[in-house]
PDB file of N, CA and C in Angstrom:
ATOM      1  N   UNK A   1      -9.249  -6.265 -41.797  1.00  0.00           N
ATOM      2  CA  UNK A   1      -8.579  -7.545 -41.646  1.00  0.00           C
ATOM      3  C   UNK A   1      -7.813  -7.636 -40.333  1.00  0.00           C
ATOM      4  N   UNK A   2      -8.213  -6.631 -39.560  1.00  0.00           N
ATOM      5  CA  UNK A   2      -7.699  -6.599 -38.054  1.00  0.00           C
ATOM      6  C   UNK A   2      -7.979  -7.839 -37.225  1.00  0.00           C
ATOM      7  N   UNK A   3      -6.965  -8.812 -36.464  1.00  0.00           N
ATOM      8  CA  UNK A   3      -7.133 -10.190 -35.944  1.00  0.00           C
ATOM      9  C   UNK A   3      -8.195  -9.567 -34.330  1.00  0.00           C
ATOM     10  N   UNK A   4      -8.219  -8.357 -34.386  1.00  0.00           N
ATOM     11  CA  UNK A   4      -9.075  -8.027 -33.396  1.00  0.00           C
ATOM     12  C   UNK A   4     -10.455  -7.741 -33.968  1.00  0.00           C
ATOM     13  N   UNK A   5     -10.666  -8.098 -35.194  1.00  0.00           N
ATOM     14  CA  UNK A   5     -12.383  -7.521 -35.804  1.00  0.00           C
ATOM     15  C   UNK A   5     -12.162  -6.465 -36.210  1.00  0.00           C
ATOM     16  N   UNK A   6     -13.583  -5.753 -35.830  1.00  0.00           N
ATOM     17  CA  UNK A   6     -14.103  -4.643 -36.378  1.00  0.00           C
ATOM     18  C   UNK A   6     -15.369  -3.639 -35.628  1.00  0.00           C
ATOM     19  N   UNK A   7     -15.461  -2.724 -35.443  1.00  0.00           N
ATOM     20  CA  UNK A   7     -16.426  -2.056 -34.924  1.00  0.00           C
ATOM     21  C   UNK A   7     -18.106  -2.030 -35.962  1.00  0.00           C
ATOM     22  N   UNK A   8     -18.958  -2.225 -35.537  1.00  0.00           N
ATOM     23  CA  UNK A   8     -19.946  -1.633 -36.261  1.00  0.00           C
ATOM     24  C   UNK A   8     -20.919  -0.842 -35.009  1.00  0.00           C
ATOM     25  N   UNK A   9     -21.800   0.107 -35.738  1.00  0.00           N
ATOM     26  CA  UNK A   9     -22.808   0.516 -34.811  1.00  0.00           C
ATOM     27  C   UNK A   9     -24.062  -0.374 -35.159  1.00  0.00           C
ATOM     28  N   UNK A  10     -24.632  -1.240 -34.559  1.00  0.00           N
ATOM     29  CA  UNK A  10     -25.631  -1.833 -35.150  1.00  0.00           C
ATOM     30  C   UNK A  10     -26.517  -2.341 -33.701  1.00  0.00           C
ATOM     31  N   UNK A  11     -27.693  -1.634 -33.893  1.00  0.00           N
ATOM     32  CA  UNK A  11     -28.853  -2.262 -32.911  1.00  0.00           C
ATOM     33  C   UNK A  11     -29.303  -3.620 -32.907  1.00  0.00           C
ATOM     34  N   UNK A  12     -30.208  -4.111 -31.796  1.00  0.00           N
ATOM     35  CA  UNK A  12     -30.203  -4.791 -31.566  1.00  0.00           C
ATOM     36  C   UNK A  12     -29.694  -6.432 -31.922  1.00  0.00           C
ATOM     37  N   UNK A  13     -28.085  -6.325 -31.645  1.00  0.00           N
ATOM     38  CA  UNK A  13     -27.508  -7.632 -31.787  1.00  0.00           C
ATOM     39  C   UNK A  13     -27.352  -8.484 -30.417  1.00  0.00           C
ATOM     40  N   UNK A  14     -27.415  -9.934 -31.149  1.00  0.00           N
ATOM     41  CA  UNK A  14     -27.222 -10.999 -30.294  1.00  0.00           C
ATOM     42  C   UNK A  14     -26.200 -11.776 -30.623  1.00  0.00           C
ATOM     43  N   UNK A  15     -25.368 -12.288 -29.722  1.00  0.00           N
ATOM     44  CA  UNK A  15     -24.544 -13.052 -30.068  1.00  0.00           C
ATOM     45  C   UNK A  15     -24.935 -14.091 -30.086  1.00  0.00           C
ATOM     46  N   UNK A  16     -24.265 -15.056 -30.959  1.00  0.00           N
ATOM     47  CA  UNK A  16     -24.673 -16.231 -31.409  1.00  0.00           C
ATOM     48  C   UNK A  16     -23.783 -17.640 -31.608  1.00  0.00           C
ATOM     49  N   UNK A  17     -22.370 -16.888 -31.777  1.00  0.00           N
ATOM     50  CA  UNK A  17     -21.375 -17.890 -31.315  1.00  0.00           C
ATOM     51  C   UNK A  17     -20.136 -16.831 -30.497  1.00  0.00           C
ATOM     52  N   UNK A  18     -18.916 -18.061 -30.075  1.00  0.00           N
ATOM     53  CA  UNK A  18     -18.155 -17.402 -29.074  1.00  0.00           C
ATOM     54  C   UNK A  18     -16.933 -17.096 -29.647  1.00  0.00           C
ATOM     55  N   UNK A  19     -17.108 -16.797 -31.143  1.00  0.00           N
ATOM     56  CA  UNK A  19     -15.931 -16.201 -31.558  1.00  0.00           C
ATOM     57  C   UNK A  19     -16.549 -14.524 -32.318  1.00  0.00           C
ATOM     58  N   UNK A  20     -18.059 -14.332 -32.003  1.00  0.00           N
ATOM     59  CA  UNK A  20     -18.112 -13.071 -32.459  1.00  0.00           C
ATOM     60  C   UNK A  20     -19.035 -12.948 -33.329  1.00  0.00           C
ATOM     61  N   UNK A  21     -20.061 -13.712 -33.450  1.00  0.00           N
ATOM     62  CA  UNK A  21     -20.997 -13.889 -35.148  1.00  0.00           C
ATOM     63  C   UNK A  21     -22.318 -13.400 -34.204  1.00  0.00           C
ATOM     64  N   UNK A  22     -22.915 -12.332 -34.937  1.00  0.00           N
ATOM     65  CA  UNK A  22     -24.042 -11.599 -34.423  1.00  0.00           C
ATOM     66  C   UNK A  22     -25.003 -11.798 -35.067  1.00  0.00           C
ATOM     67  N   UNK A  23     -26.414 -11.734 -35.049  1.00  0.00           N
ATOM     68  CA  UNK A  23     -27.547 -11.219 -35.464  1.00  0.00           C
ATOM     69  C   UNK A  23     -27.712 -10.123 -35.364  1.00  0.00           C
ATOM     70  N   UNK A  24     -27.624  -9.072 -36.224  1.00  0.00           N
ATOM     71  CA  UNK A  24     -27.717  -7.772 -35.828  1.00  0.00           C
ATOM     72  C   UNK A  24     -28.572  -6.774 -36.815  1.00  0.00           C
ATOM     73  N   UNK A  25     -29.414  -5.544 -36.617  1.00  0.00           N
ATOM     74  CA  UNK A  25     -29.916  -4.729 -37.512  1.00  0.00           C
ATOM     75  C   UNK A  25     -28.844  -3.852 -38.280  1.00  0.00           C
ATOM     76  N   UNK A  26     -29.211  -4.243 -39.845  1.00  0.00           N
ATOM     77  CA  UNK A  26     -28.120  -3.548 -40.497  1.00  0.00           C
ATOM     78  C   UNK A  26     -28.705  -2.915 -41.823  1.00  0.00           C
ATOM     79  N   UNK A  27     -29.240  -1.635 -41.342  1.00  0.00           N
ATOM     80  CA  UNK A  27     -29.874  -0.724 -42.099  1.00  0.00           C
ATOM     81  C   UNK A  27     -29.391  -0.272 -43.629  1.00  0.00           C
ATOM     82  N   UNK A  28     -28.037  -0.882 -43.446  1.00  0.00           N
ATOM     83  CA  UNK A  28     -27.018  -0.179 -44.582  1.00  0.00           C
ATOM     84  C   UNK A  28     -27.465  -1.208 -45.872  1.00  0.00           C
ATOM     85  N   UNK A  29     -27.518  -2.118 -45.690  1.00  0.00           N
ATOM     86  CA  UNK A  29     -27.612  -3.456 -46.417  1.00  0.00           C
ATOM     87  C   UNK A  29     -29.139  -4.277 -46.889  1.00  0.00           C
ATOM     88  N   UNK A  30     -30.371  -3.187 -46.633  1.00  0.00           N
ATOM     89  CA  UNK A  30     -31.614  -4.073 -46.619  1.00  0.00           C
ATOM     90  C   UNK A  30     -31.737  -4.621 -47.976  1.00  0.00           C
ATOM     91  N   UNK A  31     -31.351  -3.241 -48.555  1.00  0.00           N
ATOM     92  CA  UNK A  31     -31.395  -3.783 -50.257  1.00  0.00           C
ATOM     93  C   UNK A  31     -30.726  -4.985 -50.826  1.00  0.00           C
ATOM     94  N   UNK A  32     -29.987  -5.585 -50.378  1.00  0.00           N
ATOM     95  CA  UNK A  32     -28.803  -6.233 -50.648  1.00  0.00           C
ATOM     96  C   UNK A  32     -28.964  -8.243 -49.772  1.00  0.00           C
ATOM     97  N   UNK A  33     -30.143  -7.454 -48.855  1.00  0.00           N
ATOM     98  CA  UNK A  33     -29.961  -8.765 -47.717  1.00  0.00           C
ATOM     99  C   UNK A  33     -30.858 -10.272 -48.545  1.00  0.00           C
ATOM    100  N   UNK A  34     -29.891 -11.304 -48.751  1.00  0.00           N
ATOM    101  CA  UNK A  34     -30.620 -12.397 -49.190  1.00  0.00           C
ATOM    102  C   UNK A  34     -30.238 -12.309 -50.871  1.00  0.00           C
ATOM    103  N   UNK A  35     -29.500 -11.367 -51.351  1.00  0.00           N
ATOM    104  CA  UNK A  35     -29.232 -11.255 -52.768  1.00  0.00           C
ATOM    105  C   UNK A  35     -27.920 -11.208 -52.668  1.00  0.00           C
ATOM    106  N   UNK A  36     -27.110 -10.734 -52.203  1.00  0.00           N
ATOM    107  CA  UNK A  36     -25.446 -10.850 -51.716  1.00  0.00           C
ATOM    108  C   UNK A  36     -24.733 -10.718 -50.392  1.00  0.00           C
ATOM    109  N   UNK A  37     -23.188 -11.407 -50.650  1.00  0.00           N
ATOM    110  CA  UNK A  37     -22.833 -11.217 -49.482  1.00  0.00           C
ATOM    111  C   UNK A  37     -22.348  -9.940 -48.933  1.00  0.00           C
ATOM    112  N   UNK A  38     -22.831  -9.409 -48.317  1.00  0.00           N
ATOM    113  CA  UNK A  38     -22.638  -8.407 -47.682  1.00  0.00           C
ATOM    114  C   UNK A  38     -22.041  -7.756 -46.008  1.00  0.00           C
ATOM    115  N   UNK A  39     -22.158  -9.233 -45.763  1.00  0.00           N
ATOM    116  CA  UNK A  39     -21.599  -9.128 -44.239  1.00  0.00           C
ATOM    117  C   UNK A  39     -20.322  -9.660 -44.170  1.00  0.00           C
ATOM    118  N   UNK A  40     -19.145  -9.505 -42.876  1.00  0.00           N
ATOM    119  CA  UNK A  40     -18.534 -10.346 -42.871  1.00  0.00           C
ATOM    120  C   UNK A  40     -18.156 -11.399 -41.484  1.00  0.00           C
ATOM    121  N   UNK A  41     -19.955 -11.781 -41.588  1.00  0.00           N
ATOM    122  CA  UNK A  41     -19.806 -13.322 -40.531  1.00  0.00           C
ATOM    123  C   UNK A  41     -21.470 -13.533 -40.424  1.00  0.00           C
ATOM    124  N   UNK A  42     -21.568 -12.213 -39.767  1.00  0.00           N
ATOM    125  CA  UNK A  42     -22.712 -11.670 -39.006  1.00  0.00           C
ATOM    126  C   UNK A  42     -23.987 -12.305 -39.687  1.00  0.00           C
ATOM    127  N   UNK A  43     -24.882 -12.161 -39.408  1.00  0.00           N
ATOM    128  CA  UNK A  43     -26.189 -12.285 -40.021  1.00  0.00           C
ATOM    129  C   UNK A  43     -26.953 -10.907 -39.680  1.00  0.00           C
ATOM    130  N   UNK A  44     -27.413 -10.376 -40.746  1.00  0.00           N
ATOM    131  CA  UNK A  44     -27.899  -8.677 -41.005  1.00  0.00           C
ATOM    132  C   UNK A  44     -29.360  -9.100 -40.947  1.00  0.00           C
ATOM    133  N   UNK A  45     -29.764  -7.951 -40.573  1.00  0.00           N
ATOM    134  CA  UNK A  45     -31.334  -7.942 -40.771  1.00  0.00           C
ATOM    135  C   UNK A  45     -31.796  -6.787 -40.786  1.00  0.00           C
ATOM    136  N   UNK A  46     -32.931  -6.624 -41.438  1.00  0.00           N
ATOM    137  CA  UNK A  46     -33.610  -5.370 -41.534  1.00  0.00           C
ATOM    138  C   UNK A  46     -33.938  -4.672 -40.077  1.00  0.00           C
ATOM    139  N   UNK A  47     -33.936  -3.397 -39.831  1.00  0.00           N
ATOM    140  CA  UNK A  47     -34.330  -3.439 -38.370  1.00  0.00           C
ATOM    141  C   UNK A  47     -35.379  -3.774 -37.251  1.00  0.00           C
ATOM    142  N   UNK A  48     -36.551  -3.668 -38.364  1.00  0.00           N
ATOM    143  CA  UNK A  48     -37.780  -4.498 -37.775  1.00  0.00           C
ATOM    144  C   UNK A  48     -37.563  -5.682 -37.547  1.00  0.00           C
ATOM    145  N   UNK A  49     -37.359  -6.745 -38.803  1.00  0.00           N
ATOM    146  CA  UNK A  49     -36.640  -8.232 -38.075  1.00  0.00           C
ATOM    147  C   UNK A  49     -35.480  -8.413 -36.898  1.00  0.00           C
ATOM    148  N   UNK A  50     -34.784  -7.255 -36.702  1.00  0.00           N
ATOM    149  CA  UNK A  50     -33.815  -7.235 -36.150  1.00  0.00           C
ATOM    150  C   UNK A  50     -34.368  -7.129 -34.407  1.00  0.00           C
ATOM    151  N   UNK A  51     -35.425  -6.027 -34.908  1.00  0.00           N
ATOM    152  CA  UNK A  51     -35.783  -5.814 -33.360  1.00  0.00           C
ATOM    153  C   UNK A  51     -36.933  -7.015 -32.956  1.00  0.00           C
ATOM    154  N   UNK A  52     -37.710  -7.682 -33.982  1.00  0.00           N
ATOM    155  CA  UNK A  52     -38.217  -8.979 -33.553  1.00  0.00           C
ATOM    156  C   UNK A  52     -37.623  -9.958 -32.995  1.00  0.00           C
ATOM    157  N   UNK A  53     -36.405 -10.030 -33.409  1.00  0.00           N
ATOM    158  CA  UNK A  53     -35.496 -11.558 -33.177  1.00  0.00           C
ATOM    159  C   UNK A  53     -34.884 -11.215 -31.380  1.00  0.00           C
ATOM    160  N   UNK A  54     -34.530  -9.501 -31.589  1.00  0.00           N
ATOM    161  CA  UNK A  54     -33.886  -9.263 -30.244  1.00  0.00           C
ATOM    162  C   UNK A  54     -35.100  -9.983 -29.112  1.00  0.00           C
ATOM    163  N   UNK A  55     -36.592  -9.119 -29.271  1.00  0.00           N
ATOM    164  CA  UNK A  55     -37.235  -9.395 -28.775  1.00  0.00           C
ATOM    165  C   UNK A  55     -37.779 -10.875 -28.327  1.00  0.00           C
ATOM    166  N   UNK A  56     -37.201 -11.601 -29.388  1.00  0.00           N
ATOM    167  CA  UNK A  56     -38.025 -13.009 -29.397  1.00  0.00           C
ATOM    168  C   UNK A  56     -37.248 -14.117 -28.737  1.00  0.00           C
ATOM    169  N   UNK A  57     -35.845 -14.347 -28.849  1.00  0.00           N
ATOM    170  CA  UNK A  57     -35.267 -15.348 -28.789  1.00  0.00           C
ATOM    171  C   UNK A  57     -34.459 -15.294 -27.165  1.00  0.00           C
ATOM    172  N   UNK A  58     -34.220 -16.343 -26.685  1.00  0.00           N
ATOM    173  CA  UNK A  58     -33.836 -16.355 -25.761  1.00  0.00           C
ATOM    174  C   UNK A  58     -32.669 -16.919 -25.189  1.00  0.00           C
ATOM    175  N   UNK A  59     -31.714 -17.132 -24.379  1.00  0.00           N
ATOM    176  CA  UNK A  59     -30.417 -17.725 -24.100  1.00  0.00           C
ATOM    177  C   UNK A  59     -30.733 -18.933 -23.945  1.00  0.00           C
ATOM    178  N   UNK A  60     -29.324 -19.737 -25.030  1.00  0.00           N
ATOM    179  CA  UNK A  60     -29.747 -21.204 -24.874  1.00  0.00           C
ATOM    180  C   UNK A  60     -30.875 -21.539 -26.285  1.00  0.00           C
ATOM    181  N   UNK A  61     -31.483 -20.929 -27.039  1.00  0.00           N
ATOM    182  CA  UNK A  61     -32.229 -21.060 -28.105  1.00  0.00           C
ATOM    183  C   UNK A  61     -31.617 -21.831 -29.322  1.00  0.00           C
ATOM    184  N   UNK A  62     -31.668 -23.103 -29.701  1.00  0.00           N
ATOM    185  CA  UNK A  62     -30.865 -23.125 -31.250  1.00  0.00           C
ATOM    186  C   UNK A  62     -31.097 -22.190 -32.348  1.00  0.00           C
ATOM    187  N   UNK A  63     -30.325 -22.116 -33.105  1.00  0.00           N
ATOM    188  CA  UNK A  63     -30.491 -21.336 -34.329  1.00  0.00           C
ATOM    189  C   UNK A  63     -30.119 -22.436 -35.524  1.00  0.00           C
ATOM    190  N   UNK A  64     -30.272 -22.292 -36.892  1.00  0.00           N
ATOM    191  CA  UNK A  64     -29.811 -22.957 -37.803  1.00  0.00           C
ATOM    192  C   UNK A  64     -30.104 -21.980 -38.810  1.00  0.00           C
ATOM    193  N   UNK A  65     -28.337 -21.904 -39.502  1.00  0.00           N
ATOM    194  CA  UNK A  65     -28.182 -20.898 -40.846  1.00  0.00           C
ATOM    195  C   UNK A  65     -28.020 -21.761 -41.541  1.00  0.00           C
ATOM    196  N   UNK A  66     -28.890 -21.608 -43.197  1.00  0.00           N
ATOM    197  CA  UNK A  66     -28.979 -22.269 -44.023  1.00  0.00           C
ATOM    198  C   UNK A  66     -28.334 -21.481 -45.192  1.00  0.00           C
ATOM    199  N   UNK A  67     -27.817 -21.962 -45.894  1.00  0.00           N
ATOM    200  CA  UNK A  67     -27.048 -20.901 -46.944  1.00  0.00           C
ATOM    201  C   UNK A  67     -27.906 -21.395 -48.370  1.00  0.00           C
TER     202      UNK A  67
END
């Protein structure tokens, strides 16, 4: 609950807004991803999706999270 965040180790993330909300690979959580909340902002992904999205998307790209 630190007003400075939080550390994670997590590959290939992108930022996505300018207060800190990532796309990022989060190995810890595959089981879990799309069945609970498990993050706190971020958007998790398996690391294969993770390393697709790094690969794919580009600056300036929209995104849209649907809950």
């Amino acid at each position: 609950n630190s007003p400075e965040g939080y550390l994670i180790k997590g590959e290939y993330a992108v930022r996505v807004t300018w207060s800190g909300v990532y796309v990022h690979s989060a190995p810890w959580s595959v089981n879990s991803q799309g069945y609970a909340n498990v993050s706190h902002g971020c958007i998790n992904l398996s690391p294969d999706n993770a390393a697709w999205y790094f690969d794919t998307v580009h600056i300036g790209d929209p995104i849209e999270v649907v809950a």
